[in-house]
Coordinates of C-alpha atoms and ligand atoms in Angstrom, one line a residue:
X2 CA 129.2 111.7 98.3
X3 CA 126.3 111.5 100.6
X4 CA 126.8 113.6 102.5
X5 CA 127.3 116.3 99.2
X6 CA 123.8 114.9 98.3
X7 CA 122.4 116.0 101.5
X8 CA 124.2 119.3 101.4
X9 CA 122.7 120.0 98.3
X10 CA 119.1 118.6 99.2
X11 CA 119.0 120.9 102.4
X12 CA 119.4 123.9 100.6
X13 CA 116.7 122.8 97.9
X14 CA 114.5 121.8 100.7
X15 CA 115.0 125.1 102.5
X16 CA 114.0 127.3 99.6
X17 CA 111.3 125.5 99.0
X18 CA 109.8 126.2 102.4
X19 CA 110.6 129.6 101.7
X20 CA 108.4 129.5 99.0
X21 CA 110.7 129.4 96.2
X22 CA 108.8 128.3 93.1
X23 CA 111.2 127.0 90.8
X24 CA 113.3 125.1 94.1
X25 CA 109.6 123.4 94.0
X26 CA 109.8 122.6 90.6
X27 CA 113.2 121.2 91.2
X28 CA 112.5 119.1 94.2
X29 CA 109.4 117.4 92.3
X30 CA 111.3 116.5 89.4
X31 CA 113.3 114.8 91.9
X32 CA 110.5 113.0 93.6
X33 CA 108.7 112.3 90.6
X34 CA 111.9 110.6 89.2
X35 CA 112.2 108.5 92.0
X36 CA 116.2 109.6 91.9
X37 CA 118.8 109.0 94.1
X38 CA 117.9 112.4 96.5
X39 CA 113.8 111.6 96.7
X40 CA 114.3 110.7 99.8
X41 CA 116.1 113.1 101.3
X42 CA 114.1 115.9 100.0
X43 CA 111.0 114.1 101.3
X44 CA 112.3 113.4 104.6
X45 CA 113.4 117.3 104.6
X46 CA 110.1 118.1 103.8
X47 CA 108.0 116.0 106.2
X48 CA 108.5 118.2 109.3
X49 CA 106.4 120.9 107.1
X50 CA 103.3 118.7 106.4
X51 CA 100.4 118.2 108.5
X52 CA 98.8 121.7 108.5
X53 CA 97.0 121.9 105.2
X54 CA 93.8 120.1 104.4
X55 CA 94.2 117.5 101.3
X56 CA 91.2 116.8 99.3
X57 CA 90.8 114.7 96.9
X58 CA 88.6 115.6 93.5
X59 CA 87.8 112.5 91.5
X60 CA 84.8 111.6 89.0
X61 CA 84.6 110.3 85.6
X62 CA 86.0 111.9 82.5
X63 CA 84.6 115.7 81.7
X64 CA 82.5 115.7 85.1
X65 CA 84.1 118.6 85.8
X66 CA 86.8 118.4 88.0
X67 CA 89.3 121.0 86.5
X68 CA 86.5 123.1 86.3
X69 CA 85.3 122.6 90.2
X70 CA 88.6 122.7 91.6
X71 CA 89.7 125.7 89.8
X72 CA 86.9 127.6 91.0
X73 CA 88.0 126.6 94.4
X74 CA 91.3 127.5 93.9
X75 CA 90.1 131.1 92.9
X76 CA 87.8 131.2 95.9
X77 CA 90.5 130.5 98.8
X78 CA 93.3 132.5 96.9
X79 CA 91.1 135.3 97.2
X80 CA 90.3 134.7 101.4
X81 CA 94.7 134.8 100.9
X82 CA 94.7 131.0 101.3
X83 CA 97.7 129.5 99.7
X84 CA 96.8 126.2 97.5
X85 CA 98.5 123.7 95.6
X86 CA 96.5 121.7 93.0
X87 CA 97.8 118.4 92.0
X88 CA 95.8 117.0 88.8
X89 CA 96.5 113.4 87.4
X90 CA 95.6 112.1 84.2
X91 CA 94.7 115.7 82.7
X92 CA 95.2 114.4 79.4
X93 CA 92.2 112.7 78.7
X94 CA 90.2 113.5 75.8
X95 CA 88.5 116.1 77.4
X96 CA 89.6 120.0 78.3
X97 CA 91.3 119.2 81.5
X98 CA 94.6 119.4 80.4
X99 CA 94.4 122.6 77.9
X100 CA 92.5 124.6 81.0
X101 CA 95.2 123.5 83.7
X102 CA 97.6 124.2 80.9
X103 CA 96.8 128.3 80.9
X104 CA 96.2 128.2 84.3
X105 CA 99.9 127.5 85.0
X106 CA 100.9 129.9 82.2
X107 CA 98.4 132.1 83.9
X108 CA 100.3 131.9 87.5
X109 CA 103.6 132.5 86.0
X110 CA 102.2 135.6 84.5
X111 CA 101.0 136.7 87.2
X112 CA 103.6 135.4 89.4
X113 CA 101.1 134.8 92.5
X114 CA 103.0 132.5 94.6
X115 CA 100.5 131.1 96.8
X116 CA 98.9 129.0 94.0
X117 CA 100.7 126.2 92.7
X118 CA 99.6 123.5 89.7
X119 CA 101.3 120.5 89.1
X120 CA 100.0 117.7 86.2
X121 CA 101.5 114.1 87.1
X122 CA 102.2 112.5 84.1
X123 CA 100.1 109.0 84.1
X124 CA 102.6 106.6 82.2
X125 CA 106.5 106.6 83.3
X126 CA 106.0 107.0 87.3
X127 CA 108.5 104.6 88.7
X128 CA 106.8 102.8 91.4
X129 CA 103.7 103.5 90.9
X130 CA 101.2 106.5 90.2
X131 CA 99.7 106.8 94.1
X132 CA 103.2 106.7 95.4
X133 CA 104.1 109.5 93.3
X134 CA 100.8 111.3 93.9
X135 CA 101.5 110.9 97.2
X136 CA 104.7 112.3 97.3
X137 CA 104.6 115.4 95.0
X138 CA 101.9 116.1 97.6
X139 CA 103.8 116.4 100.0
X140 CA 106.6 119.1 98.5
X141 CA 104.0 121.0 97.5
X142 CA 102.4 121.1 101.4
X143 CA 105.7 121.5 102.3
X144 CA 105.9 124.6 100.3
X145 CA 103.6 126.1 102.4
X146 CA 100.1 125.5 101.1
X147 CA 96.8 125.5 103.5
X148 CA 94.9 123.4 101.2
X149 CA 96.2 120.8 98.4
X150 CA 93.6 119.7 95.9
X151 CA 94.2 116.3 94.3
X152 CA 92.4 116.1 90.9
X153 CA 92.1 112.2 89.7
X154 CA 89.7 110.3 87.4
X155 CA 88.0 108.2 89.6
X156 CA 88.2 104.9 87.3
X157 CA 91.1 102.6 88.0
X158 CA 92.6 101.3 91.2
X159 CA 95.5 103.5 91.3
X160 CA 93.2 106.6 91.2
X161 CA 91.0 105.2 94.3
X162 CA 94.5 104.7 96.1
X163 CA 95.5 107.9 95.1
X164 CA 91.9 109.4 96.5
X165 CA 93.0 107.7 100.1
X166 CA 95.2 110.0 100.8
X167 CA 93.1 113.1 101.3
X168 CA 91.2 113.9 104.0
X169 CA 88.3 115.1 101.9
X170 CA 86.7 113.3 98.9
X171 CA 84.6 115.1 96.7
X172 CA 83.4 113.0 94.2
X173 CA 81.5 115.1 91.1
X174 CA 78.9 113.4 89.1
X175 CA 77.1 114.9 86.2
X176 CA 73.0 114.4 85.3
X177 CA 72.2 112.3 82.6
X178 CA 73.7 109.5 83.9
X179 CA 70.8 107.5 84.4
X180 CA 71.6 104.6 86.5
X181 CA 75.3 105.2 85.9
X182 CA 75.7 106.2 89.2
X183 CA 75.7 102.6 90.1
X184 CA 78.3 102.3 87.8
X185 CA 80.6 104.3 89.2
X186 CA 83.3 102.5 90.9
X187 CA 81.7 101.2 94.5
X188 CA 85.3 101.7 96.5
X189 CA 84.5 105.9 95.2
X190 CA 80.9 105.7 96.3
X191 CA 82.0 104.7 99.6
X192 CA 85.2 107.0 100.3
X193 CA 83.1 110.0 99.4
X194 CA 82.3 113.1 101.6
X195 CA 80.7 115.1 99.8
X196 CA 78.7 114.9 96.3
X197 CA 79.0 117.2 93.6
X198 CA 76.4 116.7 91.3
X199 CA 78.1 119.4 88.4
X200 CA 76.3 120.6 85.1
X201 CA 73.0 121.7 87.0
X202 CA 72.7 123.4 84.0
X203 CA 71.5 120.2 82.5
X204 CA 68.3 118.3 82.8
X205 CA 68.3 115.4 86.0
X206 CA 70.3 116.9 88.5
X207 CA 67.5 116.6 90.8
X208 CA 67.9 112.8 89.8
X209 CA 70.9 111.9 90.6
X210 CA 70.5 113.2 93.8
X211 CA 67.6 111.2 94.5
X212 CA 69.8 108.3 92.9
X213 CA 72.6 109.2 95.4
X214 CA 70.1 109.3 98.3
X215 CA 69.1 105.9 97.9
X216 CA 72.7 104.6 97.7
X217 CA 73.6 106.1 100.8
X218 CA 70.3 104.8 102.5
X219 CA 71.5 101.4 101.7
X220 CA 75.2 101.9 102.2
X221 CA 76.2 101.7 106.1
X222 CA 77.4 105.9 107.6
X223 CA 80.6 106.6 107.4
X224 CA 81.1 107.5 111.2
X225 CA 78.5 109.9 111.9
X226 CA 79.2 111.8 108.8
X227 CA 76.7 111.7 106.1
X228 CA 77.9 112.6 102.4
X229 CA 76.5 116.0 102.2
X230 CA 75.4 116.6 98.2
X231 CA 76.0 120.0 96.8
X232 CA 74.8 121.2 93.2
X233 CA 77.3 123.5 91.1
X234 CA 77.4 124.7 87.4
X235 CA 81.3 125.2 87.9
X236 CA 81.7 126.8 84.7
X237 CA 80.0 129.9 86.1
X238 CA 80.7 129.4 89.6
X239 CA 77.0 128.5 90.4
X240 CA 77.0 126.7 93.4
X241 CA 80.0 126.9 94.2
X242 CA 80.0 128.5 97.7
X243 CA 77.6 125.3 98.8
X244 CA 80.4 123.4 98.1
X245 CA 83.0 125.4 99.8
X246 CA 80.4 125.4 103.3
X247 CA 80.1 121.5 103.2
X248 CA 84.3 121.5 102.7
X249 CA 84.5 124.0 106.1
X250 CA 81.7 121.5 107.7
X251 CA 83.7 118.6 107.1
X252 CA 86.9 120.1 108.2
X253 CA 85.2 121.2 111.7
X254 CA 83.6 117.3 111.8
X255 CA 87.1 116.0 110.7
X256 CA 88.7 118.3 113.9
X257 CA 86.4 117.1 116.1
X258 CA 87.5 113.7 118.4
X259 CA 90.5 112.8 116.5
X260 CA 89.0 112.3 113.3
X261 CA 91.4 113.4 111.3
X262 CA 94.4 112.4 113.2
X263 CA 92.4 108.6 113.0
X264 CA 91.9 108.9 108.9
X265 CA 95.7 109.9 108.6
X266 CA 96.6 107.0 110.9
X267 CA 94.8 104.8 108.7
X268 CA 96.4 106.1 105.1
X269 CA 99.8 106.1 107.0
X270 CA 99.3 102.1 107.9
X271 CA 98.4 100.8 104.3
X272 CA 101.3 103.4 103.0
X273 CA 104.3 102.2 105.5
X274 CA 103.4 98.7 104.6
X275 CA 103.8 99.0 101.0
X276 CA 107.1 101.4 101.4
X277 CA 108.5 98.0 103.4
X278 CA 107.1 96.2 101.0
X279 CA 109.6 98.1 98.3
X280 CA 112.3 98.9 100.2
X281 CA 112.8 95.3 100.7
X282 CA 112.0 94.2 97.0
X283 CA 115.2 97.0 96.6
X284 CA 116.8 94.6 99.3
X285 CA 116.4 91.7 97.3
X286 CA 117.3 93.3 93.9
X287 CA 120.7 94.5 95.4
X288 CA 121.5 91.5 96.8
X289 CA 121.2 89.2 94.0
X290 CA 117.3 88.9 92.8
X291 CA 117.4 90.5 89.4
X292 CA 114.6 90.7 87.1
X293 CA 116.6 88.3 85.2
X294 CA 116.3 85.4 88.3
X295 CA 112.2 86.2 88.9
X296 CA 111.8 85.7 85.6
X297 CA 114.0 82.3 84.9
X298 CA 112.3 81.2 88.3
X299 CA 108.6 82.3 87.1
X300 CA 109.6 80.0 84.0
X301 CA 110.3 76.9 86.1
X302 CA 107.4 77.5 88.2
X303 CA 105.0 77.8 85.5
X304 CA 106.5 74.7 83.8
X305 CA 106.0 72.8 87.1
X306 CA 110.2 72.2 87.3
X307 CA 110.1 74.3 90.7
X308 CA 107.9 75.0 93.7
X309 CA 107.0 78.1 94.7
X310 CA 106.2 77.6 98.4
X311 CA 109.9 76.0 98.7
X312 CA 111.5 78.7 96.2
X313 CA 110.1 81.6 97.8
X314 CA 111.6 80.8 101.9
X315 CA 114.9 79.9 99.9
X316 CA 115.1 83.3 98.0
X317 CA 114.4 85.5 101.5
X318 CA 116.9 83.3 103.6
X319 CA 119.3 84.2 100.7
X320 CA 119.1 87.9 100.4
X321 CA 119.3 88.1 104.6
X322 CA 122.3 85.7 104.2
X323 CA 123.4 88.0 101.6
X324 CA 122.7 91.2 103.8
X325 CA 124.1 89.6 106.9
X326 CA 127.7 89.0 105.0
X327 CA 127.6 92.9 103.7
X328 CA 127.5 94.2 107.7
Ligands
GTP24 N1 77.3 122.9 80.9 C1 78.3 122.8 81.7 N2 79.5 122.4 81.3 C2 80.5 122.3 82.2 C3 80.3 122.5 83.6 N3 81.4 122.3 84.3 C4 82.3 122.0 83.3 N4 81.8 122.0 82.1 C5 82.5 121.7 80.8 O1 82.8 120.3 80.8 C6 84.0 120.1 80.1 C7 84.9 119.3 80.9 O2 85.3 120.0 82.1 P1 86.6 119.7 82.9 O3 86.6 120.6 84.1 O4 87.8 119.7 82.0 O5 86.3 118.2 83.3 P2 87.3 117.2 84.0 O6 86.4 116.3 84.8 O7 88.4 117.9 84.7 O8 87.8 116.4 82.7 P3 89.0 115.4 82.6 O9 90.1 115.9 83.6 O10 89.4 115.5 81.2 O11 88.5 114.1 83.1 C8 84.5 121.5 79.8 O12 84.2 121.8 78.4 C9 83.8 122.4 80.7 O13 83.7 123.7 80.3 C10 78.9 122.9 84.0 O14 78.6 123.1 85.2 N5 78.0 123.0 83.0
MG25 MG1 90.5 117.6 84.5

């Protein structure tokens, strides 16, 4: 049986290095399902990451994002970069979704291959949004992308762990925010490279830069890199080469002395621990922890008919007696 499952995955795996679009499809379904094969196609996968670039777009609601990186998208595919875009959340009341809706009908029509959009649904991701963020990512690098955009409202705590991942974070705000940049989430202010200050169309750009300039002279550097700000009017592609210059400067900062080798390192430590964490909450679950007994034990704990710091030893000593019976 397994080894049929890995049969099967090897092949999927292969033709989606090869560029095959609808083996891509496939093998994010897959992932996205968390089903029995996600981790074979991941770990078939793996040995064909590392190369592209992964940013991270995040920002409030209609800032612009879908606009921005679409415009990027263009720009590379015409240098003949290849580039898959990974938006989350596009169905917010705004035009995200309906614009990264034709632009997917668009690529099919067209049938350009080296641009590929994905939308991750928000609600339904077992295990969690970042995870699957995360992962999707990765088939689609694997597919032979140079860069991966990663489009996420930058609001809740899944979205700033989703933002971790990249190498790049471009964070778009809009004018007319008055002293909403504040506002904004603080763990987005800090992770950000690079500003985008989008809708310079519109009065107070020049403000929230000023706004964004005395943030960062209060904020400690990150490393020697200083947020570079850029403004765009992404609907007509105003600006937009200023922001593709500061994404090349950070690439040749992040290239120099390890930098992006240490910023990987870093993601790769917070993400083993958690998929420890969950492979051994699986561990538990198989070996006798059902929902059923957290929740029968969260009821006696919360009535005070059973201690916590003496339940909890007792339950891991189970599941490794458990474990240690089944070898
Ligand atoms: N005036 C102006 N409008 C813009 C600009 N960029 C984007 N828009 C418009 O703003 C609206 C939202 O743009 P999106 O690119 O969908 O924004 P988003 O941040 O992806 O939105 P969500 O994904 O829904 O959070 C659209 O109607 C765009 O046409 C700009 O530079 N100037
Ligand atoms: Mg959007």
């Amino acid at each position: 049986m397994t080894s049929f499952v890995a049969t099967g995955v090897r092949g999927l795996v292969e033709r989606v290095c090869a560029g095959d679009m609808r083996a891509l499809a496939r093998a994010i379904s897959l992932v996205e399902n968390d089903s029995l094969e996600a981790t074979d196609v991941l770990s078939g996968c793996f040995p064909h990451t590392g190369a592209a670039l992964r940013i991270g777009v995040t920002g409030s609601p209609g800032a612009g994002k879908s606009t921005v990186v679409d415009k990027l998208a263009q720009s590379w595919r015409a240098a003949g970069k290849r580039v898959g875009v990974v938006a989350v959340d596009p169905s917010s009341a705004f035009t995200g979704g309906a614009i990264l809706g034709d632009r997917i009908r668009m690529q099919e029509a067209i049938g350009d291959n080296g641009l590929y959009v994905r939308s991750m649904a928000t609600r339904g991701c077992l295990g969690g949004l970042a995870r699957a963020t995360a992962e999707v990512s990765q088939v689609i690098e694997a597919s032979g992308k140079d860069v991966v955009l990663i489009e996420t409202v930058g609001v809740g705590q899944d979205e700033v762990d989703i933002v971790r991942l990249a190498d790049v974070t471009v964070v778009v705000l809009v004018p007319g925010m008055g002293d909403d940049v504040q506002s904004i989430k603080a763990g987005i202010m800090e992770i950000a490279d690079i500003f985008v200050i989008n809708k310079a169309d519109r009065e107070g750009a020049d403000q929230v830069e000023k706004e964004i300039r005395a943030l960062q002279s209060l904020s400690g550097r990150n490393g020697s890199w200083v947020a570079s700000i850029v403004k765009t009017i992404a609907t007509t592609g105003a600006g937009v080469d200023g922001l593709l210059d500061a994404i090349e400067q950070m690439r040749e900062w992040l290239g120099a002395e390890g930098r992006l080798q240490a910023r990987r390192k870093s993601y790769w430590q917070e993400r083993i621990e958690e998929m420890v964490r969950q492979a051994l909450l699986k561990e538990a679950r198989t070996h006798g922890l059902s929902s059923e007994q957290f929740a029968e034990h969260a009821e006696r704990v919360a009535s005070g008919q059973e201690d916590p710091y003496q339940l909890v030893p007792s339950l891991v000593a189970q599941v490794f007696d458990a474990r240690g019976a089944h070898q």
